[in-house]
XYZ file of C-alpha atoms in Angstrom:
696
model
C 29.460 34.131 -33.556
C 27.609 32.671 -30.642
C 24.875 34.822 -29.265
C 25.112 35.760 -25.529
C 22.178 34.347 -23.451
C 19.965 36.961 -21.774
C 20.150 36.881 -17.903
C 17.179 37.620 -15.692
C 17.403 38.516 -11.954
C 15.145 36.943 -9.366
C 14.956 35.528 -5.812
C 14.514 31.809 -4.833
C 10.826 31.455 -3.727
C 11.269 28.291 -1.453
C 10.817 27.884 2.267
C 14.462 28.309 3.195
C 16.243 31.089 5.251
C 18.776 31.595 2.451
C 16.269 33.262 0.090
C 19.020 33.409 -2.533
C 19.479 36.072 -5.074
C 19.380 34.441 -8.533
C 20.697 34.947 -12.116
C 18.621 32.998 -14.487
C 19.389 32.265 -18.082
C 16.580 33.133 -20.454
C 17.325 31.142 -23.732
C 13.971 32.119 -25.254
C 10.637 30.423 -26.111
C 9.247 31.149 -22.608
C 11.668 28.809 -20.858
C 14.384 29.285 -18.330
C 17.814 27.703 -18.500
C 20.607 27.469 -15.980
C 19.989 29.041 -12.561
C 22.983 30.366 -10.502
C 23.546 32.393 -7.425
C 24.021 36.251 -7.812
C 27.590 37.092 -7.153
C 26.843 40.677 -6.579
C 24.615 39.802 -3.658
C 26.930 39.900 -0.583
C 25.062 37.216 1.222
C 24.197 34.777 -1.647
C 27.861 35.428 -2.935
C 27.165 33.383 -6.145
C 26.378 30.121 -4.205
C 22.983 28.310 -4.311
C 21.774 24.805 -3.549
C 21.793 22.061 -6.205
C 18.002 21.818 -6.149
C 17.424 25.341 -7.357
C 20.286 25.235 -9.921
C 18.297 22.469 -11.587
C 15.028 24.500 -11.620
C 14.440 24.278 -15.360
C 13.925 20.611 -14.792
C 10.983 21.605 -12.470
C 9.509 24.562 -14.518
C 9.485 22.376 -17.736
C 8.376 19.115 -16.034
C 5.854 17.292 -18.203
C 3.621 16.690 -15.164
C 3.021 20.274 -14.382
C -0.604 21.229 -14.011
C -1.732 23.221 -16.893
C -5.516 23.411 -16.977
C -8.325 23.643 -14.199
C -9.994 20.365 -13.375
C -12.887 19.018 -11.251
C -13.248 15.734 -9.612
C -15.467 13.128 -11.352
C -14.827 10.113 -9.165
C -14.912 9.478 -5.431
C -12.565 11.456 -3.287
C -9.117 10.260 -3.566
C -9.790 8.357 -6.796
C -7.508 10.678 -8.768
C -10.254 10.969 -11.483
C -10.563 14.576 -12.772
C -11.773 16.192 -16.001
C -10.650 19.440 -17.596
C -13.029 22.363 -17.269
C -12.715 26.153 -18.021
C -11.331 28.699 -15.565
C -14.799 30.266 -15.303
C -16.309 26.893 -14.364
C -13.512 26.237 -11.904
C -13.952 29.523 -10.113
C -17.808 29.333 -10.142
C -17.647 25.873 -8.555
C -15.140 27.082 -5.954
C -17.110 30.113 -5.089
C -20.342 28.098 -4.842
C -18.690 25.723 -2.440
C -17.435 28.681 -0.224
C -20.813 30.422 -0.336
C -22.757 27.351 0.596
C -20.618 26.807 3.495
C -21.050 30.363 4.710
C -24.751 30.230 4.168
C -25.200 27.016 6.165
C -22.663 27.535 9.057
C -21.413 31.130 8.812
C -18.225 32.527 7.300
C -15.796 30.927 9.798
C -16.722 27.459 8.412
C -14.548 28.519 5.466
C -10.911 28.008 6.083
C -8.304 29.506 3.557
C -5.195 27.445 4.257
C -1.604 28.196 3.080
C 2.049 28.293 3.883
C 5.371 28.805 2.390
C 5.415 26.968 -0.890
C 6.286 30.454 -2.136
C 7.954 32.914 0.103
C 6.899 35.835 -2.021
C 4.901 38.312 0.018
C 2.205 38.984 -2.585
C 1.656 35.333 -3.653
C 2.000 33.792 -0.319
C 0.083 36.243 1.791
C -2.600 37.574 -0.458
C -4.834 34.779 0.604
C -5.207 36.578 3.919
C -6.864 39.549 2.191
C -9.747 37.175 1.079
C -9.812 35.671 4.631
C -10.079 39.080 6.360
C -12.615 40.703 3.835
C -15.014 37.847 4.162
C -14.426 37.024 7.957
C -13.335 33.564 7.138
C -11.579 31.524 9.789
C -8.133 32.730 10.735
C -4.958 30.560 10.449
C -2.301 30.371 13.183
C 0.854 29.405 11.237
C 2.745 27.169 13.610
C 4.097 24.488 11.342
C 7.698 25.739 10.970
C 8.872 28.738 13.057
C 6.860 29.171 16.198
C 8.962 27.351 18.820
C 12.343 28.676 17.588
C 11.084 32.206 17.158
C 9.669 32.236 20.549
C 12.702 30.962 22.206
C 14.934 33.528 20.556
C 12.722 36.408 21.212
C 12.311 35.266 24.849
C 15.987 36.283 25.372
C 16.335 39.298 23.090
C 12.937 40.772 22.926
C 13.230 41.161 19.170
C 13.695 38.730 16.244
C 17.052 40.007 14.837
C 20.683 39.634 15.431
C 24.162 40.440 14.068
C 24.630 40.751 10.419
C 24.865 37.065 9.182
C 27.736 38.074 6.917
C 29.651 38.560 9.992
C 30.202 34.906 10.193
C 33.007 35.406 7.840
C 34.650 37.700 10.435
C 34.172 35.236 13.388
C 36.933 33.212 15.044
C 34.371 30.541 16.020
C 31.103 29.727 14.113
C 28.735 27.598 16.109
C 26.123 26.008 13.747
C 23.513 24.631 16.175
C 20.160 22.871 15.163
C 20.529 23.237 11.310
C 21.971 21.025 8.695
C 23.112 24.044 6.694
C 24.620 21.879 3.769
C 21.102 20.656 3.213
C 18.944 23.688 4.094
C 20.989 26.982 4.369
C 23.869 26.636 2.029
C 24.958 30.271 2.419
C 25.751 29.658 6.073
C 28.458 27.397 4.939
C 29.782 29.876 2.419
C 30.444 32.445 5.121
C 31.543 30.016 7.812
C 34.145 28.374 5.509
C 35.334 31.863 4.492
C 35.975 32.531 8.121
C 38.048 29.278 8.449
C 40.019 29.910 5.374
C 40.839 33.501 6.025
C 41.010 33.605 9.797
C 41.556 30.162 10.881
C 38.157 30.079 12.549
C 36.784 26.946 14.068
C 33.465 25.567 12.948
C 31.415 23.838 15.628
C 28.283 21.856 14.690
C 25.770 20.619 17.032
C 23.055 18.238 15.943
C 21.353 14.916 16.549
C 23.252 12.902 13.803
C 26.547 13.060 11.800
C 25.017 14.868 8.887
C 26.646 16.643 5.902
C 27.241 19.859 7.870
C 28.871 17.920 10.761
C 31.111 16.273 8.310
C 32.698 19.704 7.572
C 33.147 20.670 11.364
C 36.269 21.139 13.313
C 34.226 20.175 16.405
C 31.058 18.026 15.900
C 28.750 17.309 18.862
C 26.136 14.697 18.303
C 23.562 14.683 21.032
C 20.270 13.040 21.721
C 17.162 14.715 20.293
C 15.682 17.249 22.574
C 18.619 17.635 24.966
C 20.114 20.884 23.710
C 19.106 22.718 26.914
C 21.158 20.337 29.044
C 24.245 20.922 26.846
C 23.705 24.834 26.949
C 23.294 24.727 30.704
C 26.475 22.716 31.341
C 28.471 24.942 28.888
C 27.320 28.132 30.938
C 28.221 26.128 34.101
C 31.851 25.891 32.873
C 31.921 29.539 31.735
C 30.921 30.678 35.274
C 33.205 28.053 36.949
C 36.274 28.818 34.925
C 36.022 32.685 34.817
C 34.862 33.078 31.262
C 31.747 34.904 32.215
C 31.817 38.565 31.238
C 30.484 40.174 34.511
C 30.582 43.737 33.476
C 28.632 42.824 30.440
C 26.222 40.639 32.425
C 25.577 43.301 35.015
C 24.789 46.018 32.373
C 22.904 43.861 29.825
C 21.096 41.041 31.574
C 18.241 40.581 34.054
C 19.453 38.164 36.680
C 23.189 36.897 36.232
C 23.716 36.068 39.816
C 20.673 33.962 39.896
C 21.613 32.227 36.770
C 25.100 31.398 38.126
C 23.536 29.954 41.317
C 21.123 27.872 39.315
C 23.749 26.383 37.045
C 26.027 25.248 39.980
C 24.496 21.767 39.726
C 24.343 21.585 35.856
C 27.850 20.029 35.487
C 29.287 18.443 32.352
C 28.760 15.030 34.106
C 25.103 15.902 34.584
C 24.619 16.900 31.013
C 26.678 13.973 29.548
C 24.316 11.597 31.050
C 21.332 13.396 29.345
C 22.891 14.234 26.000
C 24.980 11.149 25.384
C 28.086 13.457 24.873
C 31.314 12.881 26.617
C 32.272 15.094 29.470
C 35.444 16.035 27.564
C 33.396 17.208 24.524
C 31.338 19.437 26.706
C 34.388 20.886 28.423
C 36.185 21.506 25.099
C 33.290 23.224 23.573
C 32.750 25.505 26.668
C 36.494 26.378 26.748
C 36.458 27.144 22.993
C 33.660 29.570 23.299
C 34.777 30.999 26.536
C 38.190 31.919 25.141
C 36.909 33.073 21.747
C 35.281 36.482 22.083
C 34.306 36.422 18.311
C 31.916 33.325 18.565
C 28.882 33.557 16.320
C 26.060 31.251 17.303
C 23.906 30.379 14.195
C 20.868 28.887 15.603
C 18.487 26.913 13.355
C 15.016 25.676 12.900
C 15.852 22.244 14.448
C 14.837 23.907 17.757
C 11.294 24.351 16.211
C 10.823 20.465 15.964
C 10.915 19.469 19.621
C 8.293 19.904 22.313
C 10.865 21.806 24.426
C 12.202 23.685 21.452
C 11.538 27.157 22.854
C 13.205 26.422 26.048
C 16.240 24.893 24.215
C 16.645 27.824 21.728
C 16.602 30.206 24.712
C 19.171 28.278 26.582
C 21.505 28.139 23.659
C 21.150 31.780 22.979
C 22.073 32.603 26.668
C 25.736 31.284 26.028
C 26.980 34.238 23.946
C 25.209 36.458 26.504
C 27.123 34.966 29.345
C 30.490 35.578 27.409
C 29.427 38.899 26.183
C 30.169 37.799 22.589
C 27.429 40.269 21.251
C 29.875 43.157 21.765
C 32.172 41.972 19.019
C 31.849 41.982 15.193
C 31.732 38.293 14.397
C 30.131 37.514 17.711
C 26.664 37.121 19.256
C 23.599 34.955 18.409
C 21.415 34.898 15.136
C 18.396 32.981 14.122
C 16.211 35.191 11.803
C 16.064 38.808 10.959
C 12.410 39.341 10.607
C 12.132 42.314 12.832
C 14.462 44.537 10.635
C 12.141 44.884 7.689
C 9.151 46.695 9.248
C 6.953 46.002 6.282
C 3.503 47.362 6.061
C 1.523 44.420 4.597
C -1.910 45.939 5.118
C -2.678 46.129 1.375
C -1.308 42.645 0.613
C -3.136 40.937 3.500
C -6.133 43.188 4.107
C -5.037 43.823 7.689
C -7.216 46.945 7.880
C -10.405 44.720 7.798
C -9.111 41.856 9.955
C -11.565 40.992 12.781
C -9.610 39.510 15.797
C -12.853 38.050 17.075
C -13.093 35.546 14.198
C -11.943 32.104 15.572
C -8.449 30.952 14.589
C -7.374 27.478 13.789
C -3.810 26.107 14.393
C -2.550 24.927 11.156
C -0.409 22.168 12.683
C -3.703 20.619 13.977
C -5.412 20.556 10.578
C -6.170 16.821 11.100
C -7.878 17.613 14.412
C -9.718 20.496 13.012
C -10.906 18.603 9.910
C -12.030 15.515 12.054
C -14.003 17.882 14.178
C -12.134 17.920 17.443
C -14.397 19.997 19.850
C -11.385 21.700 21.428
C -10.042 22.773 17.968
C -13.444 23.899 16.797
C -13.897 26.042 19.759
C -17.491 25.323 20.135
C -18.245 26.501 16.496
C -19.358 24.564 13.468
C -17.170 22.383 11.363
C -14.964 23.646 8.486
C -16.882 22.610 5.349
C -14.999 24.592 2.652
C -11.216 25.259 2.018
C -9.122 26.987 -0.617
C -5.513 25.916 -0.341
C -2.294 27.637 -1.814
C 1.360 26.931 -1.307
C 1.151 23.844 0.871
C 0.504 20.176 0.779
C -0.946 19.176 4.152
C -1.832 15.579 3.237
C 1.930 14.905 3.035
C 3.517 17.520 5.144
C 1.265 18.059 8.153
C 1.549 16.048 11.400
C -0.666 13.170 12.245
C -1.254 12.228 8.730
C -3.994 9.580 9.408
C -6.198 12.304 10.850
C -5.350 14.734 8.001
C -6.306 12.094 5.388
C -9.644 11.292 7.217
C -10.476 14.959 7.347
C -9.860 15.583 3.594
C -11.994 12.329 2.827
C -15.067 13.823 4.446
C -17.894 14.123 1.846
C -19.257 17.310 3.382
C -15.907 19.182 2.939
C -15.433 21.099 -0.311
C -11.729 21.596 -1.234
C -10.156 23.774 -3.891
C -6.384 23.307 -4.369
C -4.310 25.912 -6.356
C -0.916 23.948 -7.200
C 1.747 23.334 -9.602
C 1.637 19.587 -9.531
C -0.849 16.812 -8.527
C 0.191 16.616 -5.049
C -1.322 14.183 -2.397
C -3.536 17.122 -1.235
C -4.610 17.953 -4.828
C -5.609 14.355 -5.245
C -8.228 14.923 -2.487
C -9.635 18.056 -4.019
C -12.968 18.746 -5.585
C -11.291 21.471 -7.788
C -7.750 21.674 -8.897
C -6.297 25.010 -10.282
C -2.950 25.253 -12.103
C -0.472 27.689 -10.464
C 2.445 29.589 -11.927
C 5.999 29.298 -10.784
C 8.240 32.094 -9.530
C 9.644 33.156 -12.809
C 6.147 33.498 -14.247
C 4.878 36.286 -11.879
C 6.048 39.544 -10.037
C 6.676 39.206 -6.330
C 8.746 40.676 -3.455
C 10.896 38.555 -1.057
C 12.118 39.108 2.344
C 15.344 37.486 3.710
C 14.981 35.516 6.879
C 18.574 34.329 7.197
C 19.901 37.526 5.834
C 19.003 41.231 5.534
C 17.814 41.816 1.976
C 14.617 42.572 0.335
C 14.699 41.168 -3.147
C 12.570 41.594 -6.238
C 11.407 38.597 -8.222
C 10.059 40.004 -11.505
C 8.119 38.040 -14.082
C 10.713 36.735 -16.547
C 8.663 34.353 -18.787
C 5.099 33.680 -19.647
C 3.329 30.895 -17.782
C 2.749 27.624 -19.656
C -0.737 26.385 -20.415
C -3.473 28.148 -18.384
C -1.593 28.685 -15.186
C -2.777 31.538 -13.042
C -0.829 33.226 -10.315
C -2.123 33.266 -6.725
C -3.179 36.895 -6.708
C -5.318 36.363 -9.850
C -7.088 33.352 -8.349
C -7.822 35.263 -4.974
C -9.022 38.409 -6.792
C -11.265 36.398 -9.077
C -12.653 34.479 -6.197
C -13.305 37.782 -4.367
C -15.504 38.967 -7.002
C -17.563 35.767 -7.014
C -18.084 35.667 -3.065
C -18.653 39.425 -2.545
C -15.393 40.323 -0.900
C -14.282 44.047 -1.160
C -10.898 45.457 -0.550
C -8.702 47.812 -2.754
C -5.957 45.309 -2.840
C -8.110 42.987 -5.048
C -8.104 45.786 -7.784
C -4.350 46.181 -7.802
C -1.740 44.354 -9.822
C 1.141 42.453 -8.052
C 3.431 45.230 -9.276
C 1.140 47.860 -7.711
C 0.862 45.867 -4.459
C 4.768 45.669 -4.342
C 5.171 49.372 -4.999
C 2.505 50.307 -2.355
C 4.170 48.008 0.282
C 7.744 49.405 -0.409
C 6.616 53.001 -0.084
C 4.448 52.643 2.923
C 7.362 50.688 4.625
C 9.959 53.221 3.875
C 11.950 51.347 1.388
C 11.507 53.454 -1.759
C 9.543 52.432 -4.803
C 9.163 49.473 -7.239
C 11.282 51.421 -9.694
C 14.092 51.759 -7.160
C 14.354 48.056 -6.485
C 14.003 47.279 -10.112
C 17.351 49.209 -10.574
C 19.084 47.739 -7.550
C 17.519 44.157 -7.616
C 17.683 44.086 -3.917
C 17.675 46.357 -0.825
C 20.317 45.851 2.012
C 18.236 46.497 5.114
C 20.953 45.729 7.612
C 20.839 48.038 10.749
C 23.889 49.698 12.119
C 26.324 47.532 14.361
C 25.128 48.960 17.681
C 21.471 48.129 16.778
C 22.232 44.677 15.349
C 24.371 43.717 18.374
C 22.035 45.284 21.035
C 24.764 47.537 22.193
C 22.208 50.183 23.046
C 20.122 47.554 24.843
C 18.081 44.484 24.022
C 14.490 44.578 22.701
C 12.885 44.778 26.104
C 11.792 48.143 27.628
C 14.599 48.015 30.195
C 17.186 46.944 27.535
C 18.051 43.705 29.497
C 18.448 40.318 27.930
C 16.182 37.862 29.784
C 17.730 34.794 31.276
C 14.458 34.375 33.127
C 11.637 35.302 30.575
C 7.978 35.432 31.398
C 7.179 32.749 28.887
C 3.426 33.666 28.727
C 4.305 37.236 27.897
C 7.163 36.837 25.339
C 6.492 39.450 22.509
C 6.458 36.756 19.777
C 3.787 36.174 17.189
C 0.897 34.050 18.475
C -2.757 33.622 18.287
C -3.677 33.729 21.897
C -2.352 33.517 25.416
C -2.858 29.890 26.052
C -0.959 29.696 29.359
C 1.174 26.846 28.177
C 4.316 28.558 29.428
C 3.414 28.286 33.072
C 5.207 24.816 33.444
C 8.401 26.000 31.495
C 11.671 26.273 33.504
C 12.213 29.884 34.792
C 15.994 29.657 33.943
C 17.903 27.611 31.144
C 17.719 24.015 31.921
C 16.882 20.608 30.366
C 13.077 20.615 30.221
C 12.071 17.032 30.057
C 8.766 17.051 28.186
C 9.941 15.321 25.059
C 8.086 12.141 23.884
C 10.197 9.599 25.626
C 11.244 6.095 24.547
C 9.588 3.305 26.590
C 9.256 -0.372 26.447
C 6.631 -0.295 23.778
C 8.487 2.473 21.716
C 12.193 1.922 22.472
C 13.460 4.329 19.693
C 13.190 8.113 19.121
C 12.697 9.263 15.567
C 13.413 12.588 13.769
C 12.394 13.633 10.382
C 15.481 15.776 9.483
C 15.689 17.704 6.195
C 17.088 15.829 3.098
C 19.331 17.371 0.466
C 17.104 16.582 -2.557
C 13.665 17.597 -1.086
C 12.402 20.708 0.560
C 9.268 19.628 2.506
C 7.309 18.211 -0.462
C 8.807 20.650 -3.024
C 11.080 18.996 -5.546
C 9.458 15.660 -4.789
C 8.415 15.491 -8.503
C 11.836 16.047 -9.908
C 13.555 12.829 -11.216
C 16.996 14.017 -10.193
C 15.843 14.657 -6.689
C 14.153 11.273 -6.669
C 17.153 9.611 -7.873
C 19.309 11.310 -5.299
C 17.128 10.377 -2.337
C 16.094 6.892 -3.334
C 13.539 4.972 -1.336
C 12.836 6.330 2.195
C 15.312 4.866 4.739
C 15.566 4.750 8.541
C 19.227 5.677 9.606
C 19.995 3.385 12.535
C 23.022 2.670 14.610
C 24.646 -0.731 13.671
C 24.175 -2.159 17.174
C 20.427 -1.257 16.970
C 20.198 -3.120 13.701
C 21.955 -6.168 15.244
C 19.595 -6.097 18.201
C 16.562 -6.324 15.912
C 18.128 -8.912 13.598
C 18.284 -6.436 10.715
C 20.924 -5.868 8.045
C 21.382 -2.793 5.866
C 18.535 -2.451 3.366
C 15.940 -4.661 5.081
C 12.313 -3.704 4.811
C 10.888 -2.673 8.172
C 7.735 -1.500 9.884
C 7.867 1.630 12.137
C 5.052 2.814 14.331
C 3.559 4.308 17.295
C 0.118 5.197 18.709
C -0.556 7.444 15.754
C -0.123 4.777 13.026
C 2.543 2.752 11.243
C 4.534 2.919 7.977
C 6.730 0.710 5.798
C 10.094 1.725 4.684
C 13.700 0.422 4.643
C 16.589 0.539 7.212
C 20.091 1.998 6.565
C 23.202 1.086 8.660
C 24.501 4.405 9.953
C 27.368 4.867 12.459
C 26.739 8.616 12.818
C 23.877 8.482 15.122
C 23.433 7.593 18.809
C 21.847 4.135 19.818
C 18.153 4.442 20.177
C 17.907 7.392 17.696
C 16.426 6.889 14.261
C 16.735 9.477 11.364
C 14.404 9.490 8.386
C 15.530 12.227 6.137
C 13.145 14.370 4.149
C 9.440 14.159 3.410
C 9.445 11.646 0.587
C 6.123 11.247 -1.333
C 3.566 9.164 0.562
C 3.435 6.571 -2.196
C 7.225 5.979 -1.878
C 6.587 4.249 1.420
C 5.537 0.641 1.360
C 1.798 1.203 1.806
C 1.353 4.817 0.986
C 1.335 6.023 4.611
C 3.976 8.758 4.682
C 6.429 9.681 7.428
C 4.108 12.124 9.076
C 1.848 9.292 9.904
C 4.133 9.021 13.052
C 4.453 12.728 14.021
C 2.233 14.311 16.520
C 0.061 17.493 16.283
C 0.606 18.264 20.048
C 1.146 21.906 20.711
C 4.644 22.825 22.052
C 4.840 25.462 24.803
C 4.377 28.311 25.164
C 2.611 29.185 21.917
C 2.239 26.002 19.965
C 4.356 24.465 17.235
C 4.718 21.061 15.566
C 7.328 18.762 17.069
C 8.385 16.816 13.918
C 11.619 15.502 15.414
C 10.159 14.387 18.702
C 8.492 10.976 18.252
C 8.974 7.635 19.995
C 8.500 4.660 17.699
C 8.825 0.812 17.550
C 10.653 -0.962 14.681
C 9.943 -4.367 13.397
C 11.500 -6.502 10.735
C 9.238 -7.283 7.712
C 9.251 -11.027 7.349
C 8.705 -12.064 3.732
C 6.992 -15.366 3.320
């Protein structure tokens, strides 16, 4: 009789709003088997992405880092030797203490992001930062522009239950390729179509996999979402679809908005967006006549210099129609505000000093090459400990990032699962656990659950989890905080209890906690998040209650009301194309880069280009090309692609740097400019030139 395989429950740790609830086969011998979505979780609903379903390939990969190492050759030489954990930690602590003694504590910069979304393993590095007064990090690389634009309207980062998409009559998926990046959005949207006959509208900058499943697909030019939104609202006011009783009760200046939009006609927007007037009219009529229209707004808005303004403009549409009042209606981006987690013990927030200087993580290249503006008159960064991120590949302005990490006076320790491009530049490399090998707590972004991710198997080799490394370093550098003495399980239990979500024992029994507020709260029926309860069509951009490091005054130039804010990096005679680095299906940032199945799916890096643009450059499908701008140039290959507007180039995913012709990755071309009002990296907002490679 065949023995039944044991099943463990967990949560996907990767940087994706789905944060799927998982069921993981445990065949024994400290290995995991098949990974599938938990059917009992009402958001995941049994569906996960192909990447995570193949996680055993990643966990048991022969190239996993298993032992601590130190560099024995020049920086970047990839020459390391195995050492003990004690030696590795002593060397790392010595590098941090030397930096502190010479330049002060704020010359040490702990750097991290979302290689794991687990709250203990991701955010615990901040406890070390705050206890030692090391330099702060302003985390702008992903969410800042989109979050700010959403909160500008609502006053709070929350919206209607995302499961309500299944109860909608029109699901608008705007600025996210959900098939690649948020597969559960498609689960609920398609359920609405099958069960209710709902229409699915997809708005993006190229005919991607999500657009191919749409009933209405609008392919606009990058950075022109605000023009489309303004023209749609023009039609709503013009044709009597505006819900005036709702507007008078729930918004700040609807009459002023209507007057402002008089000139924002579909014809005006068509010239900016590249859409047909008929497409704009049809979309406006659809949402104007469909009260249950659910706007699922994505992170594409975070990748343009005008992204906050564009997100806000799109969010204004369901406010004009009053769609918020209906189950299956309103606007949603992220549910971060509903969890009210007390992370003081995890992050050491009780010892944080706001006077310590803060570095913008998206400007890591500028910081490490000693830009005076970024250093704020202080000393250079001379020591770093990195967890959960790979900036030499994923950060903007890669040429500067590489130059910074090549500095001989910069000590770098990298705690990683694989030998990434950043680990190759390190002085010390420490082997890290994967999510099934430690305990952690996860917070949904695109949904409403807290999920437990318990340790299911032992780690291979000498891998340590993030908490172990940070606690061990704390002892060596003299950092004191109660959180260093607690286990991950104790930190989870403390956080849940202090946040009003029960205990670790409770969530161990339930596997997850549904934190969804009641309908009236989620739909702002009792008023929006501002003190007066009004949605803001005219936000004060420099006072939006959004996470930020400082009041920089960047919002002063932003449009008062929804509009096309023309601050994108424009094509010109020297750079006639606009390039976006849209997400691929096989990679997630640089995660999954190492998996053979993902590499096989993605192939070599390609620039998707309109057939007429290829002809204009004398190119044919598959030709080698050079692509560049003032920040550098790269070598890759072109792909004939009809699903993109002329003059627009799409390079999907962040392929390994060494997959490009000369080792310069795609982020060689992206800018570290700060988007308004509070910063953010504009990865989809780049002008470039393209040349054919002539083989002699």
